[in-house]
Short mmCIF file of C-alpha atoms and ligand atoms in Angstrom, two decimals:
data_model
loop_
_atom_site.label_atom_id
_atom_site.label_comp_id
_atom_site.label_asym_id
_atom_site.label_seq_id
_atom_site.Cartn_x
_atom_site.Cartn_y
_atom_site.Cartn_z
CA LEU A 1277 0.00 0.00 0.00
CA GLN A 1278 1.14 3.46 -0.75
CA LEU A 1279 -2.03 5.47 -0.41
CA ALA A 1280 -2.71 5.19 3.33
CA THR A 1281 -1.83 8.31 5.27
CA SER A 1282 -1.87 9.89 1.81
CA ALA A 1283 1.68 8.80 0.97
CA GLY A 1284 0.60 7.46 -2.40
CA VAL A 1285 -1.29 10.58 -3.27
CA ALA A 1286 2.05 12.37 -3.10
CA ALA A 1287 3.79 10.09 -5.51
CA THR A 1288 1.10 9.26 -8.00
CA THR A 1289 -0.61 11.59 -10.39
CA VAL A 1290 -4.34 11.56 -9.88
CA GLY A 1291 -6.24 9.73 -12.58
CA CYS A 1292 -8.33 12.03 -14.73
CA ARG A 1293 -7.87 11.13 -18.37
CA ARG A 1294 -10.44 8.38 -18.41
CA GLY A 1295 -13.84 8.92 -19.93
CA HIS A 1296 -13.19 10.64 -23.23
CA ASP A 1297 -12.20 7.35 -24.87
CA ALA A 1298 -13.74 4.83 -22.49
CA SER A 1299 -15.36 2.90 -25.33
CA ALA A 1300 -12.34 2.95 -27.65
CA GLY A 1301 -10.50 0.27 -25.71
CA ALA A 1302 -13.53 -1.73 -24.54
CA PRO A 1303 -12.79 -5.44 -24.49
CA GLY A 1304 -14.50 -7.54 -27.15
CA ASP A 1305 -17.43 -9.83 -26.34
CA ALA A 1306 -15.47 -13.11 -26.60
CA SER A 1307 -12.71 -11.82 -24.36
CA ARG A 1308 -15.28 -10.50 -21.90
CA ARG A 1309 -17.09 -13.88 -21.78
CA LEU A 1310 -13.80 -15.62 -21.14
CA HIS A 1311 -12.98 -13.11 -18.42
CA GLU A 1312 -16.30 -13.85 -16.72
CA ARG A 1313 -15.62 -17.61 -16.87
CA LEU A 1314 -12.28 -17.26 -15.10
CA LEU A 1315 -11.83 -17.20 -11.35
CA THR A 1316 -10.12 -13.83 -10.90
CA LEU A 1317 -8.22 -12.97 -7.72
CA ASP A 1318 -6.06 -9.91 -7.08
CA THR A 1319 -3.44 -10.59 -4.41
CA HIS A 1320 -3.18 -7.08 -3.02
CA LEU A 1321 -6.33 -5.09 -2.31
CA ASP A 1322 -5.75 -2.11 -0.02
CA THR A 1323 -9.48 -1.46 0.12
CA PRO A 1324 -9.74 -2.24 3.87
CA ALA A 1325 -8.23 1.19 4.50
CA ASN A 1326 -11.35 2.72 2.90
CA LEU A 1327 -13.65 0.73 5.17
CA ALA A 1328 -12.65 3.09 7.99
CA SER A 1329 -13.37 6.26 6.02
CA PRO A 1330 -16.42 8.21 7.14
CA GLY A 1331 -19.32 7.83 4.72
CA TRP A 1332 -17.55 5.32 2.47
CA ASP A 1333 -19.73 2.28 1.65
CA ILE A 1334 -18.36 -0.87 -0.04
CA MET A 1335 -21.83 -1.53 -1.54
CA ARG A 1336 -22.01 1.85 -3.30
CA ARG A 1337 -20.39 2.57 -6.67
CA HIS A 1338 -17.68 5.21 -6.29
CA ASP A 1339 -15.85 7.20 -8.93
CA VAL A 1340 -12.06 7.11 -8.85
CA ARG A 1341 -12.03 10.60 -10.34
CA VAL A 1342 -13.96 11.94 -7.35
CA ASP A 1343 -12.64 10.05 -4.33
CA LEU A 1344 -9.67 8.04 -5.74
CA SER A 1345 -11.22 4.77 -4.55
CA GLN A 1346 -10.80 1.86 -6.95
CA VAL A 1347 -12.65 -1.11 -5.49
CA ASP A 1348 -16.23 -1.54 -4.30
CA TYR A 1349 -18.83 -4.26 -4.76
CA PRO A 1350 -20.49 -2.75 -7.87
CA ARG A 1351 -17.16 -2.26 -9.62
CA MET A 1352 -15.97 -5.75 -8.66
CA VAL A 1353 -19.08 -7.06 -10.40
CA SER A 1354 -18.76 -4.83 -13.47
CA GLY A 1355 -15.02 -5.59 -13.74
CA GLY A 1356 -15.48 -9.30 -13.21
CA LEU A 1357 -13.17 -9.49 -10.17
CA ASP A 1358 -14.13 -12.46 -7.98
CA GLY A 1359 -12.05 -11.32 -5.04
CA GLY A 1360 -8.58 -11.46 -3.63
CA PHE A 1361 -6.40 -10.84 -0.64
CA TRP A 1362 -7.67 -7.90 1.40
CA ALA A 1363 -4.66 -6.37 3.08
CA ILE A 1364 -4.29 -5.45 6.72
CA TYR A 1365 -1.81 -2.67 6.08
CA THR A 1366 -0.04 -0.85 8.91
CA PRO A 1367 2.37 2.00 8.22
CA GLN A 1368 5.80 1.55 9.76
CA GLY A 1369 5.95 3.57 12.97
CA PRO A 1370 8.32 3.90 15.89
CA ARG A 1371 9.92 0.64 16.98
CA THR A 1372 9.04 1.15 20.63
CA PRO A 1373 6.71 -0.82 22.92
CA GLU A 1374 4.15 2.00 22.61
CA GLY A 1375 4.44 2.15 18.81
CA GLU A 1376 4.15 -1.62 18.50
CA ALA A 1377 1.09 -1.74 20.77
CA ARG A 1378 -0.62 0.98 18.71
CA ALA A 1379 0.18 -0.86 15.48
CA ARG A 1380 -1.08 -4.16 16.92
CA ASP A 1381 -4.39 -2.58 17.92
CA GLU A 1382 -4.76 -0.88 14.54
CA ALA A 1383 -4.07 -4.11 12.65
CA LEU A 1384 -6.50 -6.09 14.81
CA GLN A 1385 -9.15 -3.43 14.17
CA THR A 1386 -8.54 -3.65 10.43
CA ALA A 1387 -8.94 -7.44 10.52
CA VAL A 1388 -12.20 -7.02 12.42
CA ARG A 1389 -13.34 -4.34 9.97
CA ILE A 1390 -12.80 -6.71 7.02
CA ARG A 1391 -14.75 -9.41 8.82
CA GLU A 1392 -17.53 -6.92 9.63
CA MET A 1393 -17.75 -5.99 5.95
CA VAL A 1394 -18.33 -9.65 5.14
CA ALA A 1395 -20.70 -10.18 8.08
CA SER A 1396 -22.76 -7.15 7.03
CA HIS A 1397 -23.18 -8.44 3.47
CA PRO A 1398 -23.30 -12.23 3.80
CA ARG A 1399 -24.92 -12.72 0.41
CA ARG A 1400 -22.25 -10.65 -1.34
CA PHE A 1401 -18.95 -11.56 0.37
CA GLU A 1402 -17.50 -14.62 2.08
CA ILE A 1403 -14.26 -15.16 3.99
CA ALA A 1404 -11.93 -17.70 2.34
CA LEU A 1405 -9.61 -19.71 4.58
CA ARG A 1406 -8.42 -22.40 2.18
CA ALA A 1407 -7.57 -22.47 -1.51
CA ASP A 1408 -10.60 -24.62 -2.28
CA ASP A 1409 -12.90 -22.04 -0.69
CA ALA A 1410 -12.23 -19.54 -3.49
CA PRO A 1411 -13.89 -21.37 -6.42
CA ALA A 1412 -16.70 -22.53 -4.11
CA ILE A 1413 -17.46 -18.99 -2.93
CA ALA A 1414 -17.37 -17.68 -6.51
CA ALA A 1415 -19.72 -20.50 -7.56
CA ARG A 1416 -22.14 -19.28 -4.89
CA GLY A 1417 -22.11 -15.90 -6.65
CA LYS A 1418 -20.17 -14.12 -3.89
CA ARG A 1419 -16.87 -12.25 -3.74
CA VAL A 1420 -13.88 -14.00 -2.20
CA VAL A 1421 -12.25 -12.39 0.84
CA PHE A 1422 -8.86 -13.78 1.80
CA LEU A 1423 -7.02 -11.76 4.45
CA SER A 1424 -3.35 -10.79 4.26
CA ILE A 1425 -0.91 -8.70 6.28
CA GLU A 1426 1.23 -5.98 4.70
CA ASN A 1427 4.00 -5.13 7.18
CA GLY A 1428 4.67 -7.40 10.15
CA TYR A 1429 5.35 -4.40 12.39
CA PRO A 1430 2.08 -4.92 14.36
CA LEU A 1431 3.51 -8.23 15.61
CA GLY A 1432 6.17 -6.27 17.47
CA HIS A 1433 8.39 -8.83 19.15
CA ASP A 1434 5.52 -11.20 19.94
CA LEU A 1435 5.32 -13.89 17.26
CA THR A 1436 2.41 -15.56 19.09
CA LEU A 1437 0.30 -12.75 17.62
CA LEU A 1438 0.75 -14.42 14.24
CA ARG A 1439 -1.53 -17.20 15.49
CA THR A 1440 -4.11 -14.58 16.55
CA PHE A 1441 -4.10 -13.19 13.03
CA TYR A 1442 -4.25 -16.69 11.56
CA GLU A 1443 -7.37 -17.35 13.64
CA LEU A 1444 -8.84 -14.11 12.29
CA GLY A 1445 -8.37 -15.57 8.82
CA VAL A 1446 -4.99 -14.23 7.65
CA ARG A 1447 -3.33 -16.57 5.14
CA MET A 1448 -0.57 -14.37 3.67
CA VAL A 1449 1.98 -12.18 5.43
CA GLY A 1450 4.79 -9.86 4.38
CA PRO A 1451 7.41 -8.82 6.94
CA VAL A 1452 8.11 -5.19 5.97
CA HIS A 1453 6.82 -2.07 4.20
CA PHE A 1454 8.70 1.12 3.22
CA LEU A 1455 11.21 0.99 6.10
CA ASP A 1456 13.40 -1.59 7.80
CA ASN A 1457 11.82 -3.04 10.94
CA ASP A 1458 12.57 -5.64 13.57
CA LEU A 1459 11.79 -8.50 11.17
CA GLY A 1460 14.09 -7.44 8.35
CA ASP A 1461 15.06 -4.98 5.64
CA SER A 1462 12.81 -3.03 3.30
CA SER A 1463 13.74 -2.41 -0.35
CA THR A 1464 13.11 1.32 0.08
CA ASP A 1465 14.54 2.43 3.44
CA PRO A 1466 16.67 5.54 2.73
CA LYS A 1467 18.86 4.57 5.70
CA GLY A 1468 19.89 1.40 3.85
CA LYS A 1469 20.08 -2.16 5.12
CA GLU A 1470 19.94 -2.77 8.83
CA TRP A 1471 20.05 -6.59 8.91
CA GLN A 1472 21.41 -7.65 5.52
CA GLY A 1473 18.12 -9.48 5.08
CA LEU A 1474 15.96 -10.99 7.79
CA SER A 1475 16.73 -10.33 11.45
CA PRO A 1476 17.01 -13.29 13.85
CA LEU A 1477 13.39 -12.53 14.85
CA GLY A 1478 12.47 -12.43 11.15
CA LYS A 1479 13.88 -15.92 10.65
CA ARG A 1480 11.70 -17.22 13.49
CA PHE A 1481 8.77 -15.35 11.91
CA VAL A 1482 9.32 -17.36 8.70
CA ALA A 1483 9.27 -20.65 10.62
CA GLU A 1484 6.10 -19.60 12.47
CA ALA A 1485 4.32 -18.59 9.23
CA ASN A 1486 5.27 -21.99 7.76
CA ARG A 1487 4.02 -23.78 10.87
CA LEU A 1488 0.69 -21.94 10.91
CA GLY A 1489 0.11 -22.21 7.16
CA MET A 1490 0.56 -18.68 5.84
CA VAL A 1491 2.00 -17.71 2.45
CA LEU A 1492 5.14 -15.58 2.82
CA ASP A 1493 5.04 -12.37 0.79
CA ALA A 1494 8.31 -10.68 -0.28
CA SER A 1495 6.81 -7.53 -1.85
CA HIS A 1496 8.43 -4.41 -0.29
CA ALA A 1497 11.23 -6.56 1.15
CA SER A 1498 14.87 -6.11 0.15
CA ASP A 1499 16.50 -8.47 -2.35
CA ASP A 1500 18.35 -10.14 0.53
CA VAL A 1501 15.07 -10.81 2.31
CA LEU A 1502 13.60 -12.31 -0.86
CA ASP A 1503 16.67 -14.57 -1.23
CA GLN A 1504 16.46 -15.65 2.39
CA LEU A 1505 12.71 -16.26 2.25
CA ILE A 1506 13.24 -18.53 -0.74
CA ASP A 1507 16.02 -20.37 1.14
CA LEU A 1508 14.33 -20.62 4.54
CA SER A 1509 10.64 -21.06 3.74
CA LYS A 1510 9.44 -24.64 3.44
CA THR A 1511 6.80 -23.43 0.99
CA PRO A 1512 6.87 -21.29 -2.19
CA VAL A 1513 7.10 -17.52 -1.75
CA ILE A 1514 4.88 -14.88 -3.38
CA LEU A 1515 5.54 -11.33 -4.52
CA SER A 1516 1.97 -10.13 -4.00
CA HIS A 1517 2.41 -6.77 -5.79
CA SER A 1518 5.77 -6.19 -7.48
CA GLY A 1519 7.34 -5.34 -10.84
CA CYS A 1520 10.27 -6.22 -13.09
CA LYS A 1521 13.58 -4.44 -12.61
CA ALA A 1522 14.57 -5.26 -16.20
CA VAL A 1523 11.66 -3.12 -17.42
CA PHE A 1524 12.11 -0.28 -14.93
CA ASP A 1525 14.96 -0.12 -12.44
CA HIS A 1526 13.31 0.62 -9.09
CA PRO A 1527 14.19 -0.90 -5.70
CA ARG A 1528 10.58 -2.19 -5.41
CA ASN A 1529 11.09 -4.27 -8.57
CA VAL A 1530 12.82 -7.64 -8.91
CA ASP A 1531 15.61 -8.63 -11.32
CA ASP A 1532 15.33 -11.53 -13.75
CA ASP A 1533 17.78 -13.84 -11.95
CA ARG A 1534 15.75 -13.56 -8.76
CA LEU A 1535 12.50 -14.10 -10.68
CA ARG A 1536 14.00 -17.33 -12.07
CA ARG A 1537 15.02 -18.45 -8.58
CA LEU A 1538 11.56 -17.58 -7.26
CA ALA A 1539 9.94 -19.60 -10.04
CA ALA A 1540 12.34 -22.53 -9.62
CA SER A 1541 11.21 -22.75 -5.99
CA GLY A 1542 7.55 -22.75 -7.06
CA GLY A 1543 6.90 -19.07 -6.32
CA VAL A 1544 4.90 -16.42 -8.18
CA ILE A 1545 5.22 -12.72 -9.01
CA GLN A 1546 1.93 -10.80 -9.10
CA LEU A 1547 2.30 -7.61 -11.13
CA ASN A 1548 1.69 -4.20 -9.58
CA SER A 1549 0.10 -1.27 -11.47
CA LEU A 1550 1.59 1.52 -9.33
CA GLY A 1551 2.88 4.08 -11.82
CA ASP A 1552 6.07 5.11 -10.02
CA TYR A 1553 7.28 1.50 -10.13
CA LEU A 1554 6.41 1.13 -13.82
CA ILE A 1555 8.08 4.17 -15.43
CA ALA A 1556 10.43 6.98 -14.44
CA SER A 1557 8.57 9.68 -12.53
CA THR A 1558 9.29 13.38 -12.29
CA LYS A 1559 11.72 14.67 -9.69
CA ASP A 1560 10.39 18.26 -9.84
CA PRO A 1561 11.00 19.64 -6.31
CA LEU A 1562 8.27 22.29 -6.67
CA ARG A 1563 5.69 19.64 -7.45
CA LYS A 1564 6.85 17.56 -4.50
CA GLN A 1565 6.64 20.59 -2.22
CA ALA A 1566 3.15 21.51 -3.45
CA VAL A 1567 1.87 17.98 -2.82
CA GLU A 1568 3.46 17.81 0.62
CA GLN A 1569 1.87 21.12 1.60
CA LEU A 1570 -1.51 19.94 0.36
CA MET A 1571 -1.27 16.74 2.36
CA ALA A 1572 -0.14 18.53 5.48
CA ARG A 1573 -3.24 20.72 5.22
CA TYR A 1574 -5.67 17.79 4.86
CA GLY A 1575 -4.05 15.31 7.28
CA SER A 1576 -4.90 11.62 7.25
CA TRP A 1577 -6.59 10.66 3.99
CA HIS A 1578 -8.72 7.95 5.50
CA GLU A 1579 -10.23 10.26 8.07
CA LEU A 1580 -11.56 12.60 5.37
CA GLY A 1581 -15.26 12.55 4.59
CA PRO A 1582 -16.57 12.52 1.00
CA ASP A 1583 -16.66 16.32 0.59
CA ALA A 1584 -13.14 16.82 1.92
CA ARG A 1585 -11.90 14.02 -0.33
CA ALA A 1586 -13.48 15.60 -3.38
CA ARG A 1587 -11.91 18.95 -2.51
CA PHE A 1588 -8.55 17.28 -1.96
CA VAL A 1589 -8.73 15.53 -5.34
CA ARG A 1590 -9.57 18.80 -7.10
CA GLU A 1591 -6.63 20.58 -5.48
CA ARG A 1592 -4.40 17.61 -6.21
CA ARG A 1593 -5.40 17.84 -9.88
CA ASP A 1594 -4.56 21.54 -9.93
CA ILE A 1595 -1.03 20.59 -8.88
CA ASP A 1596 -0.85 18.11 -11.78
CA GLY A 1597 -1.86 21.00 -14.04
CA ALA A 1598 0.75 23.37 -12.62
CA TYR A 1599 3.57 20.82 -12.51
CA PRO A 1600 2.80 18.18 -15.15
CA ALA A 1601 4.29 14.71 -14.70
CA PRO A 1602 4.27 11.65 -16.96
CA ARG A 1603 1.60 9.12 -16.02
CA ALA A 1604 2.04 5.37 -16.60
CA THR A 1605 -0.42 3.64 -18.94
CA LEU A 1606 -1.94 0.21 -19.42
CA ASP A 1607 0.83 -0.42 -21.98
CA ASP A 1608 3.46 0.26 -19.31
CA PHE A 1609 1.75 -2.11 -16.88
CA MET A 1610 1.44 -4.82 -19.54
CA ARG A 1611 5.14 -4.41 -20.39
CA HIS A 1612 5.94 -5.64 -16.87
CA VAL A 1613 3.36 -8.45 -17.13
CA PHE A 1614 4.68 -9.65 -20.50
CA HIS A 1615 8.28 -9.44 -19.36
CA ALA A 1616 7.57 -11.58 -16.30
CA LEU A 1617 5.71 -14.04 -18.54
CA GLN A 1618 8.70 -14.21 -20.90
CA VAL A 1619 11.18 -14.80 -18.07
CA VAL A 1620 9.28 -17.28 -15.87
CA GLY A 1621 6.22 -18.35 -17.88
CA PRO A 1622 2.48 -18.44 -17.09
CA ASP A 1623 2.90 -20.81 -14.11
CA HIS A 1624 4.66 -18.10 -12.12
CA VAL A 1625 2.86 -14.83 -12.94
CA GLY A 1626 -0.31 -13.25 -11.59
CA ILE A 1627 -1.99 -9.93 -10.85
CA GLY A 1628 -1.69 -7.83 -7.69
CA ALA A 1629 -2.46 -4.36 -8.98
CA ASP A 1630 -2.29 -2.48 -5.63
CA TRP A 1631 -5.85 -1.17 -5.93
CA ASP A 1632 -6.58 1.49 -3.33
CA GLY A 1633 -2.89 1.45 -2.46
CA GLY A 1634 -1.48 3.62 -5.22
CA GLY A 1635 -2.14 1.33 -8.21
CA GLY A 1636 -3.97 2.35 -11.37
CA VAL A 1637 -2.71 3.74 -14.67
CA VAL A 1638 -4.19 5.45 -17.72
CA GLY A 1639 -6.49 2.84 -19.26
CA LEU A 1640 -6.66 0.81 -16.06
CA GLU A 1641 -7.99 3.27 -13.52
CA ASP A 1642 -10.01 1.01 -11.28
CA VAL A 1643 -11.07 -2.58 -10.81
CA GLY A 1644 -13.94 -2.09 -13.26
CA GLU A 1645 -11.37 -2.03 -16.08
CA ILE A 1646 -9.50 -5.29 -15.42
CA PRO A 1647 -11.13 -7.07 -18.40
CA ARG A 1648 -8.58 -5.08 -20.42
CA ILE A 1649 -5.79 -7.16 -18.87
CA THR A 1650 -7.51 -10.33 -20.06
CA GLU A 1651 -8.01 -8.81 -23.50
CA ARG A 1652 -4.30 -7.88 -23.78
CA LEU A 1653 -3.17 -11.34 -22.67
CA LEU A 1654 -5.48 -13.03 -25.18
CA ALA A 1655 -4.31 -10.72 -27.96
CA ALA A 1656 -0.72 -11.70 -27.12
CA GLY A 1657 -1.60 -15.36 -27.67
CA TYR A 1658 -2.00 -16.62 -24.12
CA SER A 1659 -4.53 -19.44 -23.80
CA GLU A 1660 -7.56 -19.76 -21.52
CA ASP A 1661 -5.52 -22.25 -19.51
CA ASP A 1662 -2.71 -19.69 -19.11
CA LEU A 1663 -5.19 -17.00 -18.11
CA ALA A 1664 -6.79 -19.27 -15.51
CA LYS A 1665 -3.38 -19.72 -13.90
CA ILE A 1666 -2.50 -16.03 -14.10
CA TRP A 1667 -5.81 -14.86 -12.67
CA SER A 1668 -5.92 -17.28 -9.71
CA GLY A 1669 -4.50 -20.75 -10.39
CA ASN A 1670 -0.93 -19.86 -9.45
CA VAL A 1671 -1.69 -18.18 -6.15
CA LEU A 1672 -4.08 -20.98 -5.20
CA ARG A 1673 -1.36 -23.50 -6.05
CA ILE A 1674 0.95 -21.78 -3.54
CA LEU A 1675 -1.81 -21.70 -0.94
CA ARG A 1676 -2.43 -25.43 -1.44
CA ALA A 1677 1.30 -26.10 -1.00
CA VAL A 1678 1.22 -24.11 2.24
CA GLU A 1679 -1.83 -26.07 3.45
CA ALA A 1680 -0.17 -29.39 2.56
CA ALA A 1681 3.09 -28.48 4.32
CA LYS A 1682 1.34 -27.39 7.52
CA PRO A 1683 2.17 -29.85 10.30
CA THR A 1684 -0.85 -31.88 11.37
CA ALA A 1685 -1.98 -31.69 15.00
CA ALA A 1686 -0.43 -35.11 15.64
CA SER A 1687 2.97 -34.27 14.14
CA ALA A 1688 2.97 -30.90 15.93
CA ASP A 1689 2.38 -32.71 19.23
CA ALA A 1690 5.17 -35.16 18.46
CA ALA A 1691 7.54 -32.28 17.76
CA ARG A 1692 6.63 -30.59 21.05
ZN1 LIG B 1221 2.39 -2.12 -0.93
#
């Protein structure tokens, strides 16, 4: 996630060019029918952050141009998205007992909020705990809600909390976000590497995730952490929302050799649509300053009501007008997807577009437009079988491997 606490709003140009040519790139009927047949899961939905926003309703159709939100029930239906991993994101804060306790409480509240969303709309959403739940829930005509953790900071130094989150339904966990923490190194900490990979606590965290049956997620983690996760984890590793360094050199993206190692160990890269990781962005200091001042004036994005959000978006757009910046497009996103497919093949590639976390590009502004990804893949010659793997088969394969590797109650007792 990049959007929470408005961080992503700083980096990403607000979408506004949609509409004038919305029909020009509309997917064809055959491609659309195929898209509807597929089980489609996105592995990184930052939508839970919106659930806390005053006046924001998952059942109402929102407009990304008005409130920047990209996922709600009506747009999941119109975009043919069956569901995905709904992230419990916590920004990295102070590594103190007080900071950790605050983060723990916030993360627990987010987990509860996701479960309340499902409980409030039991005919529309259902919690998924196992890989096999996903197709069954979709067959019942509902949206699939897996839970995941982005940033292990809320665990503090208490790995027993991982079991608490498992019991709340979490089946995927990534150790870090933008900054190094007590579990390991981030790919983007300006201070550099603190641990040269995972910390000793981070290594125990890997073992505990394996024992509980959680997928380990290396998005946001440093290259060293990715290497060590592949080495240490008993089960395949996922990059839930990442890009290809060979296409655009950014610390959040992964080089081809590592992608090959990831794939050789059974892992998957799910491609992110966050513009700053797809193409070179502007470094204009005046633009940066204007955005920072705007955000300082409005404060926490997710505490803003609808009117304040609309005002913010208008002012944000004025800044884009005053200090123009290049904006990534669907072509740029697909360049990363196709590169990953070329390097590791359709058994190791999926989609984690970072919706509501800074994702979205010209031509792919919200979840309602994901049939365009299917259309592009078909046009490039990928088969229905390939698309089924890309849209959900690969991540469910990893989840099944994690379920199969989980020690049974009897073997856990024997080990005790
Ligand atoms: Zn993220």
